[in-house]
Amino acid sequence: MIVILKQNPNRAQLENLIDWLQSKGIQIHTSVGLTHTILGLVGDTSQLDIDLISALDIVEGVRRIQEPYKNANRKFHPNDTVIEVGNTRIGGGELTVMAGPCSVETEEQVVTVAKAVKASGATLLRGGAFKPRTSPYSFQGLGADGLKLLSLAKKETGLPIVSEVMDVSQLPLFDDVDVIQVGARNMQNFNLLKELGSQKKPVMIKRGLSSTYEELLMSAEYVMSEGNENVILCERGIRTFETYTRNILDLASVPILHQLSHLPVIVDPSHATGKSGLVPPMALAAIAAGADGLLIEVHNDPACALCDGPQSLKPEAFDKLAKKMFALHDFLKDAED
Ligand code: PEP
Ligand code: MN
C-alpha cells in the first residue's frame, strides 16, 4: 500500500501517522519527490482501514499495490535509484560500463585487461573468481586467489570491481569487492539473497535463464526486504527454442523493468549472444533501449581464454565499441534535453 501525502504535511500529524502504522507492525519507506512525498507501507496492510487513512488532513490518496514486489516497485519509489560505487554512479542517466574477463586467470591477464578497459572508459572491472560452470570438469575459477588478483588490478587502475558470489560461505572473502554479482543460476538462491540483504554492498542480480520479470523483481525484493536497497538488475538473455545464439537477448526487458521498478538495469550482451561479433550491435541496441549500463567480457587473448573466449572482445574491439557507446549515450541524452 502507498500513502501519498499532501504538499508540506503538518509534521506532528505525520509523526502520529507513522507511529500508529509502526505500532501495527508496518514498515515504512519514505520517498521524497519533487512535489509529493510517498509513504510505502510493507507488512500486513490488510488490517488497515483505507478510508480512515484517506480521510486524514495530510493525506492526498491511498493505493493498494497489487504486485507482490513492494520495495522494488516503481509505485513505491517513483524516482530512479542511483547507486554510488567508488566515484561512479549506477543509474539515474549515467552510463555504467562493467568490463573485464569472464574469469580471472593470471595476474598478467587481469591487470592487462583492467588497464585496457579503463583506458577505454570502463567504470567498473568485472572478473569471475568463483565460476558456475555447467560441467564439473571445466575450469571452476581461481576462488580466493582470483579475488586477490582482482584486488591487485583494482589497486593498479582504481576501478571498482564486480565479481560473482556462488555461496554464502564465500562472502567473507568479498571484502574488497565493490559490487557483488548473483549469477543467473543463483537468482533464486533465497538464502544467499537474504544474506546479501543483510549487508550494505550493492548487489547485481542476473536474470535466471527461464525467469520472468516478476521472478527477477521478487529476487530483488529478497535482498531489499532485509534492508539492502542497493540492487541492480541485469538482463543476460533467456532460453528459447533458438540455438544459434547462446541465449536470446530480451531487450524489451529494459523498458519493462524500468516501468515496473526504480532499480538500475544493466544489459550483458556477452552471455546473451555468446558470440563476440554480436556483442557490439547488441550493446548499442541496449543503450538505445535505455539501459543504465553494460556488462561486457573482454580478454587479451580470447582464443586461449579458460572460459567464454568465443564471446569475449579483444581490448581493441572493446575500445572501438566503447567510443560508440559513449557517443550514442551522449546523443540520446542531448536529444532528451
Ligand atoms: C558471468 O557473468 O560470468 C556469468 C556466469 O554470468 P551468468 O550468471 O549470466 O551466466
Ligand atoms: Mn562468462
mmCIF file of C-alpha atoms and ligand atoms in Angstrom:
data_model
loop_
_atom_site.group_PDB
_atom_site.id
_atom_site.type_symbol
_atom_site.label_atom_id
_atom_site.label_comp_id
_atom_site.label_asym_id
_atom_site.label_seq_id
_atom_site.Cartn_x
_atom_site.Cartn_y
_atom_site.Cartn_z
ATOM 1 C CA MET A 1 0.000 0.000 0.000
ATOM 2 C CA ILE A 2 1.197 3.553 -0.659
ATOM 3 C CA VAL A 3 0.088 6.726 1.068
ATOM 4 C CA ILE A 4 0.529 9.903 -0.994
ATOM 5 C CA LEU A 5 0.909 12.911 1.285
ATOM 6 C CA LYS A 6 -0.317 16.422 0.540
ATOM 7 C CA GLN A 7 2.367 19.063 -0.008
ATOM 8 C CA ASN A 8 4.052 20.309 3.186
ATOM 9 C CA PRO A 9 2.211 17.993 5.569
ATOM 10 C CA ASN A 10 1.887 19.032 9.200
ATOM 11 C CA ARG A 11 4.889 17.457 10.955
ATOM 12 C CA ALA A 12 3.126 16.424 14.149
ATOM 13 C CA GLN A 13 0.292 14.773 12.227
ATOM 14 C CA LEU A 14 2.784 12.953 10.013
ATOM 15 C CA GLU A 15 4.703 11.654 13.028
ATOM 16 C CA ASN A 16 1.420 10.468 14.570
ATOM 17 C CA LEU A 17 0.522 8.599 11.406
ATOM 18 C CA ILE A 18 3.961 6.968 11.188
ATOM 19 C CA ASP A 19 3.924 5.966 14.882
ATOM 20 C CA TRP A 20 0.466 4.488 14.528
ATOM 21 C CA LEU A 21 1.424 2.488 11.418
ATOM 22 C CA GLN A 22 4.609 1.229 13.084
ATOM 23 C CA SER A 23 2.647 0.181 16.154
ATOM 24 C CA LYS A 24 0.691 -2.092 13.787
ATOM 25 C CA GLY A 25 3.952 -3.745 12.719
ATOM 26 C CA ILE A 26 4.098 -1.926 9.366
ATOM 27 C CA GLN A 27 7.495 -0.922 7.927
ATOM 28 C CA ILE A 28 7.580 2.484 6.271
ATOM 29 C CA HIS A 29 9.724 3.578 3.330
ATOM 30 C CA THR A 30 9.617 7.269 2.634
ATOM 31 C CA SER A 31 10.197 8.534 -0.883
ATOM 32 C CA VAL A 32 10.513 12.291 -1.215
ATOM 33 C CA GLY A 33 9.638 13.527 -4.701
ATOM 34 C CA LEU A 34 9.690 16.988 -6.231
ATOM 35 C CA THR A 35 6.067 17.679 -5.421
ATOM 36 C CA HIS A 36 4.840 14.843 -3.231
ATOM 37 C CA THR A 37 6.134 12.552 -0.546
ATOM 38 C CA ILE A 38 5.087 8.927 -0.708
ATOM 39 C CA LEU A 39 4.995 6.522 2.229
ATOM 40 C CA GLY A 40 5.476 2.926 1.129
ATOM 41 C CA LEU A 41 3.895 0.520 3.605
ATOM 42 C CA VAL A 42 5.255 -3.014 3.845
ATOM 43 C CA GLY A 43 3.736 -5.693 6.025
ATOM 44 C CA ASP A 44 0.234 -6.966 6.643
ATOM 45 C CA THR A 45 -1.699 -3.960 5.353
ATOM 46 C CA SER A 46 -4.950 -5.942 5.038
ATOM 47 C CA GLN A 47 -5.805 -4.904 8.612
ATOM 48 C CA LEU A 48 -5.576 -1.175 7.760
ATOM 49 C CA ASP A 49 -8.690 0.862 7.080
ATOM 50 C CA ILE A 50 -8.039 2.707 3.804
ATOM 51 C CA ASP A 51 -10.959 5.090 4.331
ATOM 52 C CA LEU A 52 -9.640 6.120 7.732
ATOM 53 C CA ILE A 53 -6.182 6.926 6.369
ATOM 54 C CA SER A 54 -7.585 8.670 3.271
ATOM 55 C CA ALA A 55 -9.639 10.961 5.494
ATOM 56 C CA LEU A 56 -6.590 12.374 7.302
ATOM 57 C CA ASP A 57 -5.799 16.047 6.618
ATOM 58 C CA ILE A 58 -2.260 15.341 5.473
ATOM 59 C CA VAL A 59 -3.195 12.538 3.056
ATOM 60 C CA GLU A 60 -3.921 13.091 -0.610
ATOM 61 C CA GLY A 61 -4.591 9.481 -1.512
ATOM 62 C CA VAL A 62 -4.043 5.829 -0.665
ATOM 63 C CA ARG A 63 -3.467 2.997 -3.133
ATOM 64 C CA ARG A 64 -3.035 -0.706 -2.685
ATOM 65 C CA ILE A 65 -0.083 -2.198 -4.592
ATOM 66 C CA GLN A 66 -1.192 -5.357 -6.361
ATOM 67 C CA GLU A 67 2.287 -6.568 -7.343
ATOM 68 C CA PRO A 68 3.979 -8.921 -4.864
ATOM 69 C CA TYR A 69 7.195 -6.876 -5.009
ATOM 70 C CA LYS A 70 6.926 -3.731 -2.927
ATOM 71 C CA ASN A 71 10.385 -2.290 -2.226
ATOM 72 C CA ALA A 72 11.440 -2.826 -5.841
ATOM 73 C CA ASN A 73 8.216 -1.328 -7.193
ATOM 74 C CA ARG A 74 8.319 1.993 -9.044
ATOM 75 C CA LYS A 75 4.990 2.923 -7.408
ATOM 76 C CA PHE A 76 6.758 2.843 -4.049
ATOM 77 C CA HIS A 77 9.713 4.870 -5.182
ATOM 78 C CA PRO A 78 8.939 6.945 -8.295
ATOM 79 C CA ASN A 79 12.484 8.291 -8.743
ATOM 80 C CA ASP A 80 15.253 6.152 -10.236
ATOM 81 C CA THR A 81 17.563 4.564 -7.703
ATOM 82 C CA VAL A 82 21.131 5.776 -8.119
ATOM 83 C CA ILE A 83 23.866 3.648 -6.573
ATOM 84 C CA GLU A 84 27.245 5.181 -5.810
ATOM 85 C CA VAL A 85 30.211 2.872 -6.234
ATOM 86 C CA GLY A 86 33.619 4.450 -5.716
ATOM 87 C CA ASN A 87 33.351 7.650 -7.677
ATOM 88 C CA THR A 88 30.900 6.300 -10.241
ATOM 89 C CA ARG A 89 27.122 6.304 -10.147
ATOM 90 C CA ILE A 90 24.957 3.469 -11.420
ATOM 91 C CA GLY A 91 21.511 4.574 -12.625
ATOM 92 C CA GLY A 92 19.921 7.980 -12.990
ATOM 93 C CA GLY A 93 21.158 8.738 -16.508
ATOM 94 C CA GLU A 94 24.826 7.722 -16.175
ATOM 95 C CA LEU A 95 26.255 5.055 -18.478
ATOM 96 C CA THR A 96 27.886 2.316 -16.438
ATOM 97 C CA VAL A 97 30.363 0.117 -18.281
ATOM 98 C CA MET A 98 31.447 -3.043 -16.483
ATOM 99 C CA ALA A 99 34.139 -4.802 -18.467
ATOM 100 C CA GLY A 100 36.748 -7.474 -17.951
ATOM 101 C CA PRO A 101 37.408 -11.170 -18.361
ATOM 102 C CA CYS A 102 34.860 -13.879 -17.728
ATOM 103 C CA SER A 103 37.318 -15.499 -15.311
ATOM 104 C CA VAL A 104 40.362 -14.194 -13.563
ATOM 105 C CA GLU A 105 43.208 -16.391 -14.815
ATOM 106 C CA THR A 106 46.573 -14.786 -14.044
ATOM 107 C CA GLU A 107 47.886 -11.514 -12.654
ATOM 108 C CA GLU A 108 49.167 -10.506 -16.056
ATOM 109 C CA GLN A 109 45.839 -11.255 -17.732
ATOM 110 C CA VAL A 110 43.627 -9.399 -15.283
ATOM 111 C CA VAL A 111 45.913 -6.376 -14.879
ATOM 112 C CA THR A 112 46.435 -6.066 -18.661
ATOM 113 C CA VAL A 113 42.705 -6.228 -19.322
ATOM 114 C CA ALA A 114 41.908 -3.879 -16.417
ATOM 115 C CA LYS A 115 44.293 -1.228 -17.714
ATOM 116 C CA ALA A 116 42.951 -1.566 -21.241
ATOM 117 C CA VAL A 117 39.275 -1.301 -20.321
ATOM 118 C CA LYS A 118 39.963 1.612 -18.001
ATOM 119 C CA ALA A 119 41.724 3.457 -20.829
ATOM 120 C CA SER A 120 38.625 2.876 -22.965
ATOM 121 C CA GLY A 121 36.340 4.396 -20.326
ATOM 122 C CA ALA A 122 35.041 1.374 -18.392
ATOM 123 C CA THR A 123 33.708 2.391 -14.991
ATOM 124 C CA LEU A 124 33.983 -0.999 -13.255
ATOM 125 C CA LEU A 125 36.205 -4.042 -13.708
ATOM 126 C CA ARG A 126 34.411 -7.382 -13.885
ATOM 127 C CA GLY A 127 36.047 -10.736 -13.289
ATOM 128 C CA GLY A 128 34.881 -14.112 -12.040
ATOM 129 C CA ALA A 129 36.786 -15.871 -9.268
ATOM 130 C CA PHE A 130 34.067 -18.402 -8.445
ATOM 131 C CA LYS A 131 32.673 -19.749 -11.697
ATOM 132 C CA PRO A 132 29.333 -21.550 -12.042
ATOM 133 C CA ARG A 133 30.201 -23.979 -14.862
ATOM 134 C CA THR A 134 27.779 -26.395 -16.494
ATOM 135 C CA SER A 135 30.428 -29.128 -16.377
ATOM 136 C CA PRO A 136 32.261 -30.052 -13.173
ATOM 137 C CA TYR A 137 35.276 -30.840 -15.382
ATOM 138 C CA SER A 138 35.543 -27.240 -16.678
ATOM 139 C CA PHE A 139 37.740 -24.590 -15.058
ATOM 140 C CA GLN A 140 35.981 -23.607 -11.828
ATOM 141 C CA GLY A 141 37.785 -20.297 -11.244
ATOM 142 C CA LEU A 142 40.720 -19.393 -9.009
ATOM 143 C CA GLY A 143 38.487 -18.798 -5.979
ATOM 144 C CA ALA A 144 40.068 -16.751 -3.167
ATOM 145 C CA ASP A 145 43.279 -16.302 -5.214
ATOM 146 C CA GLY A 146 41.212 -14.863 -8.049
ATOM 147 C CA LEU A 147 39.718 -12.272 -5.705
ATOM 148 C CA LYS A 148 43.237 -11.306 -4.598
ATOM 149 C CA LEU A 149 44.252 -10.767 -8.229
ATOM 150 C CA LEU A 150 41.164 -8.616 -8.754
ATOM 151 C CA SER A 151 42.169 -6.506 -5.729
ATOM 152 C CA LEU A 152 45.575 -6.047 -7.276
ATOM 153 C CA ALA A 153 44.028 -4.883 -10.563
ATOM 154 C CA LYS A 154 41.790 -2.527 -8.579
ATOM 155 C CA LYS A 155 44.832 -1.045 -6.864
ATOM 156 C CA GLU A 156 46.623 -0.625 -10.199
ATOM 157 C CA THR A 157 43.725 1.034 -12.004
ATOM 158 C CA GLY A 158 41.434 2.470 -9.327
ATOM 159 C CA LEU A 159 38.492 0.666 -10.944
ATOM 160 C CA PRO A 160 35.892 -0.709 -8.517
ATOM 161 C CA ILE A 161 35.290 -4.425 -9.012
ATOM 162 C CA VAL A 162 32.284 -6.627 -9.608
ATOM 163 C CA SER A 163 32.521 -10.357 -9.000
ATOM 164 C CA GLU A 164 30.154 -13.283 -8.539
ATOM 165 C CA VAL A 165 29.498 -14.977 -5.214
ATOM 166 C CA MET A 166 28.135 -18.510 -5.507
ATOM 167 C CA ASP A 167 27.602 -19.376 -1.885
ATOM 168 C CA VAL A 168 27.049 -17.671 1.470
ATOM 169 C CA SER A 169 30.250 -19.276 2.807
ATOM 170 C CA GLN A 170 32.340 -17.284 0.277
ATOM 171 C CA LEU A 171 31.050 -13.887 1.438
ATOM 172 C CA PRO A 172 33.828 -13.132 3.967
ATOM 173 C CA LEU A 173 36.270 -13.202 1.033
ATOM 174 C CA PHE A 174 34.395 -10.381 -0.731
ATOM 175 C CA ASP A 175 35.563 -7.507 1.484
ATOM 176 C CA ASP A 176 37.369 -5.723 -1.332
ATOM 177 C CA VAL A 177 34.652 -6.405 -3.943
ATOM 178 C CA ASP A 178 32.513 -3.330 -4.656
ATOM 179 C CA VAL A 179 29.510 -4.898 -6.376
ATOM 180 C CA ILE A 180 28.523 -8.471 -5.577
ATOM 181 C CA GLN A 181 27.107 -10.372 -8.529
ATOM 182 C CA VAL A 182 24.468 -13.067 -8.172
ATOM 183 C CA GLY A 183 24.656 -15.265 -11.262
ATOM 184 C CA ALA A 184 21.719 -16.332 -13.410
ATOM 185 C CA ARG A 185 21.858 -19.845 -11.960
ATOM 186 C CA ASN A 186 21.681 -18.482 -8.428
ATOM 187 C CA MET A 187 18.913 -15.934 -9.000
ATOM 188 C CA GLN A 188 16.590 -17.934 -6.789
ATOM 189 C CA ASN A 189 19.100 -18.959 -4.141
ATOM 190 C CA PHE A 190 16.940 -17.349 -1.500
ATOM 191 C CA ASN A 191 19.331 -17.965 1.396
ATOM 192 C CA LEU A 192 22.095 -16.201 -0.496
ATOM 193 C CA LEU A 193 19.792 -13.314 -1.409
ATOM 194 C CA LYS A 194 18.713 -12.862 2.208
ATOM 195 C CA GLU A 195 22.314 -12.858 3.381
ATOM 196 C CA LEU A 196 23.194 -10.232 0.752
ATOM 197 C CA GLY A 197 20.275 -8.189 2.027
ATOM 198 C CA SER A 198 21.743 -8.028 5.488
ATOM 199 C CA GLN A 199 24.939 -6.339 4.291
ATOM 200 C CA LYS A 200 25.265 -2.978 2.558
ATOM 201 C CA LYS A 201 27.274 -3.614 -0.613
ATOM 202 C CA PRO A 202 25.458 -3.202 -3.915
ATOM 203 C CA VAL A 203 24.160 -6.468 -5.335
ATOM 204 C CA MET A 204 23.713 -7.121 -9.055
ATOM 205 C CA ILE A 205 21.207 -9.881 -9.753
ATOM 206 C CA LYS A 206 21.322 -11.553 -13.146
ATOM 207 C CA ARG A 207 18.039 -12.755 -14.611
ATOM 208 C CA GLY A 208 17.675 -16.538 -14.464
ATOM 209 C CA LEU A 209 17.724 -18.481 -17.723
ATOM 210 C CA SER A 210 13.974 -19.019 -17.619
ATOM 211 C CA SER A 211 12.819 -16.398 -15.162
ATOM 212 C CA THR A 212 10.009 -13.916 -15.629
ATOM 213 C CA TYR A 213 10.359 -10.210 -14.858
ATOM 214 C CA GLU A 214 8.262 -10.733 -11.768
ATOM 215 C CA GLU A 215 10.523 -13.523 -10.541
ATOM 216 C CA LEU A 216 13.579 -11.315 -11.082
ATOM 217 C CA LEU A 217 11.920 -8.494 -9.161
ATOM 218 C CA MET A 218 10.977 -10.896 -6.364
ATOM 219 C CA SER A 219 14.654 -11.853 -6.097
ATOM 220 C CA ALA A 220 15.483 -8.157 -5.757
ATOM 221 C CA GLU A 221 12.749 -7.997 -3.123
ATOM 222 C CA TYR A 222 14.503 -10.719 -1.102
ATOM 223 C CA VAL A 223 17.605 -8.511 -0.854
ATOM 224 C CA MET A 224 15.695 -5.275 -0.278
ATOM 225 C CA SER A 225 13.324 -6.646 2.334
ATOM 226 C CA GLU A 226 16.352 -7.450 4.504
ATOM 227 C CA GLY A 227 17.403 -3.791 4.367
ATOM 228 C CA ASN A 228 19.799 -3.503 1.422
ATOM 229 C CA GLU A 229 18.236 -1.238 -1.188
ATOM 230 C CA ASN A 230 21.340 -1.144 -3.420
ATOM 231 C CA VAL A 231 20.177 -3.623 -6.011
ATOM 232 C CA ILE A 232 20.998 -3.654 -9.726
ATOM 233 C CA LEU A 233 19.105 -5.814 -12.231
ATOM 234 C CA CYS A 234 20.920 -7.496 -15.106
ATOM 235 C CA GLU A 235 19.364 -8.835 -18.311
ATOM 236 C CA ARG A 236 21.715 -11.531 -19.659
ATOM 237 C CA GLY A 237 19.469 -13.344 -22.087
ATOM 238 C CA ILE A 238 16.947 -16.123 -21.650
ATOM 239 C CA ARG A 239 16.445 -19.636 -23.051
ATOM 240 C CA THR A 240 14.193 -20.128 -26.048
ATOM 241 C CA PHE A 241 13.953 -22.670 -28.884
ATOM 242 C CA GLU A 242 16.657 -20.793 -30.832
ATOM 243 C CA THR A 243 20.077 -22.407 -30.693
ATOM 244 C CA TYR A 244 22.070 -20.110 -32.996
ATOM 245 C CA THR A 245 22.931 -17.771 -30.158
ATOM 246 C CA ARG A 246 23.812 -18.846 -26.619
ATOM 247 C CA ASN A 247 20.660 -17.180 -25.294
ATOM 248 C CA ILE A 248 18.137 -14.649 -26.581
ATOM 249 C CA LEU A 249 18.734 -11.075 -25.516
ATOM 250 C CA ASP A 250 15.348 -9.839 -24.352
ATOM 251 C CA LEU A 251 15.790 -6.110 -24.852
ATOM 252 C CA ALA A 252 12.156 -5.345 -24.102
ATOM 253 C CA SER A 253 13.114 -6.183 -20.521
ATOM 254 C CA VAL A 254 14.871 -2.817 -20.268
ATOM 255 C CA PRO A 255 11.865 -0.502 -20.728
ATOM 256 C CA ILE A 256 9.603 -3.005 -18.971
ATOM 257 C CA LEU A 257 11.805 -3.278 -15.869
ATOM 258 C CA HIS A 258 12.203 0.499 -15.844
ATOM 259 C CA GLN A 259 8.439 0.830 -15.905
ATOM 260 C CA LEU A 260 7.901 -1.693 -13.118
ATOM 261 C CA SER A 261 10.859 -0.768 -10.941
ATOM 262 C CA HIS A 262 13.141 2.103 -9.957
ATOM 263 C CA LEU A 263 16.246 -0.115 -9.922
ATOM 264 C CA PRO A 264 19.043 0.333 -12.488
ATOM 265 C CA VAL A 265 19.078 -2.153 -15.384
ATOM 266 C CA ILE A 266 22.351 -3.418 -16.846
ATOM 267 C CA VAL A 267 22.488 -5.455 -20.071
ATOM 268 C CA ASP A 268 25.010 -8.237 -20.666
ATOM 269 C CA PRO A 269 25.261 -8.829 -24.421
ATOM 270 C CA SER A 270 28.202 -11.222 -23.961
ATOM 271 C CA HIS A 271 26.332 -14.049 -22.232
ATOM 272 C CA ALA A 272 23.150 -13.179 -24.116
ATOM 273 C CA THR A 273 24.651 -13.834 -27.548
ATOM 274 C CA GLY A 274 27.716 -15.993 -26.844
ATOM 275 C CA LYS A 275 29.400 -14.553 -29.953
ATOM 276 C CA SER A 276 31.864 -11.677 -29.854
ATOM 277 C CA GLY A 277 30.694 -10.390 -33.269
ATOM 278 C CA LEU A 278 27.190 -9.869 -31.923
ATOM 279 C CA VAL A 279 28.277 -8.022 -28.790
ATOM 280 C CA PRO A 280 28.819 -4.544 -30.341
ATOM 281 C CA PRO A 281 25.467 -4.245 -32.146
ATOM 282 C CA MET A 282 23.533 -5.583 -29.173
ATOM 283 C CA ALA A 283 25.414 -3.351 -26.712
ATOM 284 C CA LEU A 284 24.409 -0.334 -28.785
ATOM 285 C CA ALA A 285 20.841 -1.598 -29.058
ATOM 286 C CA ALA A 286 20.747 -1.919 -25.261
ATOM 287 C CA ILE A 287 21.745 1.725 -24.881
ATOM 288 C CA ALA A 288 19.063 2.708 -27.377
ATOM 289 C CA ALA A 289 16.561 0.728 -25.282
ATOM 290 C CA GLY A 290 17.534 2.824 -22.249
ATOM 291 C CA ALA A 291 19.868 0.502 -20.330
ATOM 292 C CA ASP A 292 21.719 2.091 -17.421
ATOM 293 C CA GLY A 293 24.836 0.219 -18.397
ATOM 294 C CA LEU A 294 26.527 -2.765 -19.969
ATOM 295 C CA LEU A 295 28.454 -5.749 -18.751
ATOM 296 C CA ILE A 296 30.932 -6.841 -21.411
ATOM 297 C CA GLU A 297 33.504 -9.625 -21.369
ATOM 298 C CA VAL A 298 36.955 -8.580 -22.573
ATOM 299 C CA HIS A 299 40.033 -10.828 -22.803
ATOM 300 C CA ASN A 300 43.552 -10.063 -24.017
ATOM 301 C CA ASP A 301 43.730 -13.472 -25.740
ATOM 302 C CA PRO A 302 40.195 -14.805 -26.284
ATOM 303 C CA ALA A 303 41.402 -17.863 -28.215
ATOM 304 C CA CYS A 304 43.206 -19.093 -25.091
ATOM 305 C CA ALA A 305 40.627 -17.957 -22.500
ATOM 306 C CA LEU A 306 39.772 -20.564 -19.870
ATOM 307 C CA CYS A 307 36.120 -19.554 -20.025
ATOM 308 C CA ASP A 308 33.829 -17.803 -22.547
ATOM 309 C CA GLY A 309 36.531 -16.957 -25.125
ATOM 310 C CA PRO A 310 34.104 -17.018 -28.099
ATOM 311 C CA GLN A 311 32.041 -14.175 -26.639
ATOM 312 C CA SER A 312 34.964 -12.093 -25.361
ATOM 313 C CA LEU A 313 36.090 -8.937 -27.134
ATOM 314 C CA LYS A 314 39.760 -8.127 -27.591
ATOM 315 C CA PRO A 315 40.733 -4.824 -25.943
ATOM 316 C CA GLU A 316 40.964 -3.102 -29.354
ATOM 317 C CA ALA A 317 37.434 -4.170 -30.299
ATOM 318 C CA PHE A 318 36.173 -3.080 -26.880
ATOM 319 C CA ASP A 319 37.826 0.302 -27.331
ATOM 320 C CA LYS A 320 36.051 0.834 -30.659
ATOM 321 C CA LEU A 321 32.754 -0.205 -29.135
ATOM 322 C CA ALA A 322 33.212 1.963 -26.034
ATOM 323 C CA LYS A 323 33.663 5.064 -28.210
ATOM 324 C CA LYS A 324 30.392 4.309 -29.982
ATOM 325 C CA MET A 325 28.580 3.525 -26.727
ATOM 326 C CA PHE A 326 29.528 6.805 -25.063
ATOM 327 C CA ALA A 327 28.748 8.731 -28.266
ATOM 328 C CA LEU A 328 25.317 7.118 -28.563
ATOM 329 C CA HIS A 329 24.576 7.689 -24.893
ATOM 330 C CA ASP A 330 25.538 11.380 -25.194
ATOM 331 C CA PHE A 331 23.485 11.725 -28.357
ATOM 332 C CA LEU A 332 20.381 10.298 -26.719
ATOM 333 C CA LYS A 333 20.891 12.428 -23.614
ATOM 334 C CA ASP A 334 21.211 15.593 -25.706
ATOM 335 C CA ALA A 335 18.102 14.663 -27.680
ATOM 336 C CA GLU A 336 16.180 14.407 -24.412
ATOM 337 C CA ASP A 337 17.205 17.873 -23.155
HETATM 338 C C1 PEP B 1 29.243 -14.334 -15.712
HETATM 339 O O1 PEP B 1 28.890 -13.157 -15.599
HETATM 340 O O2 PEP B 1 30.399 -14.705 -15.920
HETATM 341 C C2 PEP B 1 28.206 -15.395 -15.620
HETATM 342 C C3 PEP B 1 28.496 -16.634 -15.249
HETATM 343 O O3 PEP B 1 27.006 -14.958 -15.991
HETATM 344 P P1 PEP B 1 25.551 -15.648 -15.939
HETATM 345 O O4 PEP B 1 25.269 -15.932 -14.496
HETATM 346 O O5 PEP B 1 24.669 -14.603 -16.535
HETATM 347 O O6 PEP B 1 25.613 -16.892 -16.780
HETATM 348 MN MN MN B 2 31.278 -15.527 -18.670
#
